[in-house]
Short mmCIF file of C-alpha atoms in Angstrom, two decimals:
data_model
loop_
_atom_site.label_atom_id
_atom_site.label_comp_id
_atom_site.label_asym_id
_atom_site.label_seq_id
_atom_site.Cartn_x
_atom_site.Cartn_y
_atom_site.Cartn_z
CA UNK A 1 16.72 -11.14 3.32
CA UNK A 2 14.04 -11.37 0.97
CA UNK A 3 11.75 -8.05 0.09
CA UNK A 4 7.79 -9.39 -0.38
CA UNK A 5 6.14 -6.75 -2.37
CA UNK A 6 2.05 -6.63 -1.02
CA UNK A 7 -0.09 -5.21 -4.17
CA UNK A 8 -3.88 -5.16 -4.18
CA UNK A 9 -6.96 -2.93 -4.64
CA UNK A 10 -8.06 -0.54 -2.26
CA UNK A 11 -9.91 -2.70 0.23
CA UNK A 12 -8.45 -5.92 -0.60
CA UNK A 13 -6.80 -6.47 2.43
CA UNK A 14 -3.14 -5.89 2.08
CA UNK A 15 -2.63 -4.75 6.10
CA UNK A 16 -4.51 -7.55 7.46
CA UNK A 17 -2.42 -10.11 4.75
CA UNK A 18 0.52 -8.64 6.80
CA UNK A 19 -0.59 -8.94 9.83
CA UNK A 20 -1.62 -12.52 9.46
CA UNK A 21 1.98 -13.12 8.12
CA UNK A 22 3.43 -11.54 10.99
CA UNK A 23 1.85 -13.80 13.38
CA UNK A 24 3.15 -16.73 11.52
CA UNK A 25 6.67 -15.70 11.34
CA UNK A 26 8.05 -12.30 12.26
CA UNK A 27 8.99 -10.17 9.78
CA UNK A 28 9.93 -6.41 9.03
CA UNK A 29 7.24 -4.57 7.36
CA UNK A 30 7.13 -1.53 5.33
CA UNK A 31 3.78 0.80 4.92
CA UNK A 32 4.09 2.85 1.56
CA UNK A 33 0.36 4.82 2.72
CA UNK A 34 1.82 5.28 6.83
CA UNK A 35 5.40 6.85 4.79
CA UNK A 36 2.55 8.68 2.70
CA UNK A 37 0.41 9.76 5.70
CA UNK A 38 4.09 10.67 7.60
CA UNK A 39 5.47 12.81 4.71
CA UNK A 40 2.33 14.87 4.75
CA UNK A 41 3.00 16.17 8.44
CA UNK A 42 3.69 19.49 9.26
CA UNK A 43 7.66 19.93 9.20
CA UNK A 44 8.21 16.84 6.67
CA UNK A 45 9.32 16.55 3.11
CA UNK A 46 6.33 16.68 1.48
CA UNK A 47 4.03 19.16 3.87
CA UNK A 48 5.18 22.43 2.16
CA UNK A 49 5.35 21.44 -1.94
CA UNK A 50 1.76 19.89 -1.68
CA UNK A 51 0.75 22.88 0.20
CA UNK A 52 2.40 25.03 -2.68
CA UNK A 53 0.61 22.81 -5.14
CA UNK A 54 -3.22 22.66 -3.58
CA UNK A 55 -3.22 25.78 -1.56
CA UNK A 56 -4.58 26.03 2.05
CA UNK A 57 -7.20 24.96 1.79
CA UNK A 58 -6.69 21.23 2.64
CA UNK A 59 -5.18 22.66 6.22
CA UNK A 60 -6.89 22.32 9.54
CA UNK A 61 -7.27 24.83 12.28
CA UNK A 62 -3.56 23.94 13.34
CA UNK A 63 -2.54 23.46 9.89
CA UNK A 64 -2.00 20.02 9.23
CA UNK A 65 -2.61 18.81 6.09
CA UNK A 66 -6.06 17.34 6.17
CA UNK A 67 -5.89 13.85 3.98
CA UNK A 68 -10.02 13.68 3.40
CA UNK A 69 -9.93 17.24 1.74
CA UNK A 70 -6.56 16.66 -0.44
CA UNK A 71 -8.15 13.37 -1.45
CA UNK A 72 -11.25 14.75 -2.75
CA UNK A 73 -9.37 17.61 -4.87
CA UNK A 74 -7.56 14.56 -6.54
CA UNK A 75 -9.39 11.57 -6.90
CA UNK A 76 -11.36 11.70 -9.82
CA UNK A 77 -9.08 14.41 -11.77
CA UNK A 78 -5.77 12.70 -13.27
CA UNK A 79 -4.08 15.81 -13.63
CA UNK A 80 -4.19 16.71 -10.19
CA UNK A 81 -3.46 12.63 -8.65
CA UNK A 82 -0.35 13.05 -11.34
CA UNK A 83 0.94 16.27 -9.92
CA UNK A 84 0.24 14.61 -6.25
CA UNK A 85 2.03 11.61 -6.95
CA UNK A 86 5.11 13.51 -8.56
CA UNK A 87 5.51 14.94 -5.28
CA UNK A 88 5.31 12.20 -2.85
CA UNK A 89 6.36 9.55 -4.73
CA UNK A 90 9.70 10.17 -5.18
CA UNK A 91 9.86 10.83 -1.50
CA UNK A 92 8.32 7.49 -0.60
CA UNK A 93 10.52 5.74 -2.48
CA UNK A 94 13.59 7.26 -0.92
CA UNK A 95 12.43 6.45 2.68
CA UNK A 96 11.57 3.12 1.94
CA UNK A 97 14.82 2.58 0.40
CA UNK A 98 16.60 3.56 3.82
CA UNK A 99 13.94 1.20 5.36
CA UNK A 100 15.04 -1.81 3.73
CA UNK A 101 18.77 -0.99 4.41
CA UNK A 102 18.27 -0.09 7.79
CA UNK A 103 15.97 -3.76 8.07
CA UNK A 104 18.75 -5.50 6.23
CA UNK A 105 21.41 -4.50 8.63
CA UNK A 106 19.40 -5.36 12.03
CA UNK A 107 18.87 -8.06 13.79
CA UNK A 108 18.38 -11.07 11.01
CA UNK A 109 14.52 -11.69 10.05
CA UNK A 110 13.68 -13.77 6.70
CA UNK A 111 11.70 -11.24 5.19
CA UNK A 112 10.95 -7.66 4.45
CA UNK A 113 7.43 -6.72 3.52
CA UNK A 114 6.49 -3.70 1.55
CA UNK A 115 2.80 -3.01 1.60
CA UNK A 116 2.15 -0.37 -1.48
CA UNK A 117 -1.40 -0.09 -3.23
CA UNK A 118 0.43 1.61 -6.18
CA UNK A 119 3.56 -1.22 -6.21
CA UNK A 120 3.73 -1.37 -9.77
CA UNK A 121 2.64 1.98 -10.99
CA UNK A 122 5.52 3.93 -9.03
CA UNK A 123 8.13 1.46 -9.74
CA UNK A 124 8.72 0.38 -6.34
CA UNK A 125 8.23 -3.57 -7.21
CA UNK A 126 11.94 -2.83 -8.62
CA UNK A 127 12.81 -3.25 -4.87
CA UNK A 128 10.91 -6.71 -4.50
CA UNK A 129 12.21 -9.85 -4.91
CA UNK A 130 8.37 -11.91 -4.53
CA UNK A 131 4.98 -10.13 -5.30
CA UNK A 132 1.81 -11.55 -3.64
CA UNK A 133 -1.04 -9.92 -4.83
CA UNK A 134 -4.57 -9.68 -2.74
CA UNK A 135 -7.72 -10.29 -4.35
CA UNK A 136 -11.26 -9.47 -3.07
CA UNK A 137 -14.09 -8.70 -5.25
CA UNK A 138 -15.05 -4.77 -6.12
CA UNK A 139 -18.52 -5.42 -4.04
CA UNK A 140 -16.82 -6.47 -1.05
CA UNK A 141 -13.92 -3.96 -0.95
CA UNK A 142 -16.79 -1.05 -1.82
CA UNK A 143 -18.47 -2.03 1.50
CA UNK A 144 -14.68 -2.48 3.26
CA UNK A 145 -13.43 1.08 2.32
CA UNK A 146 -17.15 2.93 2.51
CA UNK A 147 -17.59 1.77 6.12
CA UNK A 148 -14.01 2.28 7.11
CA UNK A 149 -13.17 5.88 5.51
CA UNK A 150 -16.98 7.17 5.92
CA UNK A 151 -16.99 7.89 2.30
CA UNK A 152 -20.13 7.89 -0.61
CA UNK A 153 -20.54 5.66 -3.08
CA UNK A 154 -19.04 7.70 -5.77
CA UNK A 155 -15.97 8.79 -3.81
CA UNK A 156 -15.39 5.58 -3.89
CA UNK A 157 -15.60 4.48 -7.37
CA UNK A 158 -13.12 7.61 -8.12
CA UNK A 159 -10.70 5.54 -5.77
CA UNK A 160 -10.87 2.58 -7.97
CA UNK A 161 -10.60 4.09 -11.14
CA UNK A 162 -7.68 5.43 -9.78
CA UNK A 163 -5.96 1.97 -9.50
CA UNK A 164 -4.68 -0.53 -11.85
CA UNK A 165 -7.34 -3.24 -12.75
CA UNK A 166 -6.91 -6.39 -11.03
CA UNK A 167 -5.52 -8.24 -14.05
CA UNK A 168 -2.52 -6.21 -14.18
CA UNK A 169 -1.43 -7.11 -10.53
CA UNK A 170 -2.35 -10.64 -11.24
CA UNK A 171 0.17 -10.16 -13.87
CA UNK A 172 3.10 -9.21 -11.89
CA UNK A 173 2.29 -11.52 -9.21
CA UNK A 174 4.50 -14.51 -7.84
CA UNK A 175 1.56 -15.90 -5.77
CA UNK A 176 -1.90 -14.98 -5.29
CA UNK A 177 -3.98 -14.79 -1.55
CA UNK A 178 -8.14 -14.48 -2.08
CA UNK A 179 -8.95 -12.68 0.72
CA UNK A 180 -12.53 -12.87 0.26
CA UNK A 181 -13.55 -16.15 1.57
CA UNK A 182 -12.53 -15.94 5.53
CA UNK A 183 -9.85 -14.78 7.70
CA UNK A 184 -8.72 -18.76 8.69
CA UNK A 185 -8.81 -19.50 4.92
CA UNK A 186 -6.38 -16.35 4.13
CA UNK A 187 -4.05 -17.64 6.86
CA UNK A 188 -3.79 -20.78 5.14
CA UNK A 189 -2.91 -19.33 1.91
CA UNK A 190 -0.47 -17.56 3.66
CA UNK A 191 1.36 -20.23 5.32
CA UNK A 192 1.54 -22.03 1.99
CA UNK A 193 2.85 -19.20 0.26
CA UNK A 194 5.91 -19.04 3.57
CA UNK A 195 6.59 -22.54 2.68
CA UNK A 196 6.48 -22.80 -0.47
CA UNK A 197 9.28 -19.67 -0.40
CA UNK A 198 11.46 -21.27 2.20
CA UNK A 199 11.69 -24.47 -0.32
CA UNK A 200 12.43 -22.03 -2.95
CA UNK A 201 15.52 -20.82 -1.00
CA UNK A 202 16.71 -24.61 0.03
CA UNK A 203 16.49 -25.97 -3.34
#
């Protein structure tokens, strides 16, 4: 069972590249950000050391970590995004590896798919087997992420400088999907990507 690694730009469309896939043939999929999101929970692995870290602040009334707050202490200041991510990381990484065993030992499905915006900078495209990377240009992903998260201009452009550049997932890549020309077009790229794999393993 193959793992496809999913690397792209904030905004660039990785979720809806795997939901298109998953209409086209099932697969089991892996969220690196929902395992991020899940780890910050009250009671979970990572709730108490980033609470130790970035005080309480970044708590709610019930005291729930509050994502919007912790991402505005760290975006923009390395030192702090470095201290984040050598909390969570490591924890990520551990429940996606039980993930893919888990997937592996179910019911059969061709693929695993790991959606991670940070594939290659916290080594998880050691897991992968294929890497499709998602491309959209900065000006449409700006408008994506602004309308969807509610966030200004310049909160945003501390997001991207927070990423890789494009060229550097292009490098890793096994096969590239533009998702900035239509929804129908993606799909397309998609389903050639599927069949061009499914050669791959009968030759």
């Amino acid at each position: 069972m193959k793992v496809i690694g999913i690397v792209g730009g904030i905004g660039a469309g990785k979720s809806t590249v795997v939901a298109l896939m998953n209409e086209i043939k099932p697969i089991h999929s892996i969220s690196a950000d929902l395992i991020g999101h899940e780890i910050l929970r009250k009671g979970q692995k990572g709730y108490r050391p980033v609470i130790e870290a970035f005080g309480e602040s970044i708590l709610d009334e019930s005291g729930e970590i509050v994502r919007e707050r912790l991402g505005k202490m760290v975006f923009g200041n390395p030192g702090r995004l470095e201290k984040l991510n050598a909390i969570t990381h490591p924890l990520i990484t551990e429940i996606i590896k039980e993930r893919i065993v888990s997937y592996q030992q179910m019911a059969p499905s061709q693929y695993i798919v790991l959606e991670a915006a940070l594939l290659i900078e916290s080594g998880l495209i050691q897991l992968t087997d294929v890497v499709i990377a998602v491309y959209a240009e900065v000006s449409e992903r700006t408008k994506r992420v602004m309308m969807r998260d509610g966030i200004d201009e310049t909160q945003m452009i501390r997001r991207l400088k927070a990423q890789k550049e494009w060229e550097e997932m292009e490098r890793v890549a096994d096969y590239i999907i533009d998702n900035s020309i239509s929804l129908e077009a993606t799909k397309m790229q998609i389903q050639q990507i599927l069949i061009a794999l499914e050669e791959e393993e009968i030759g």
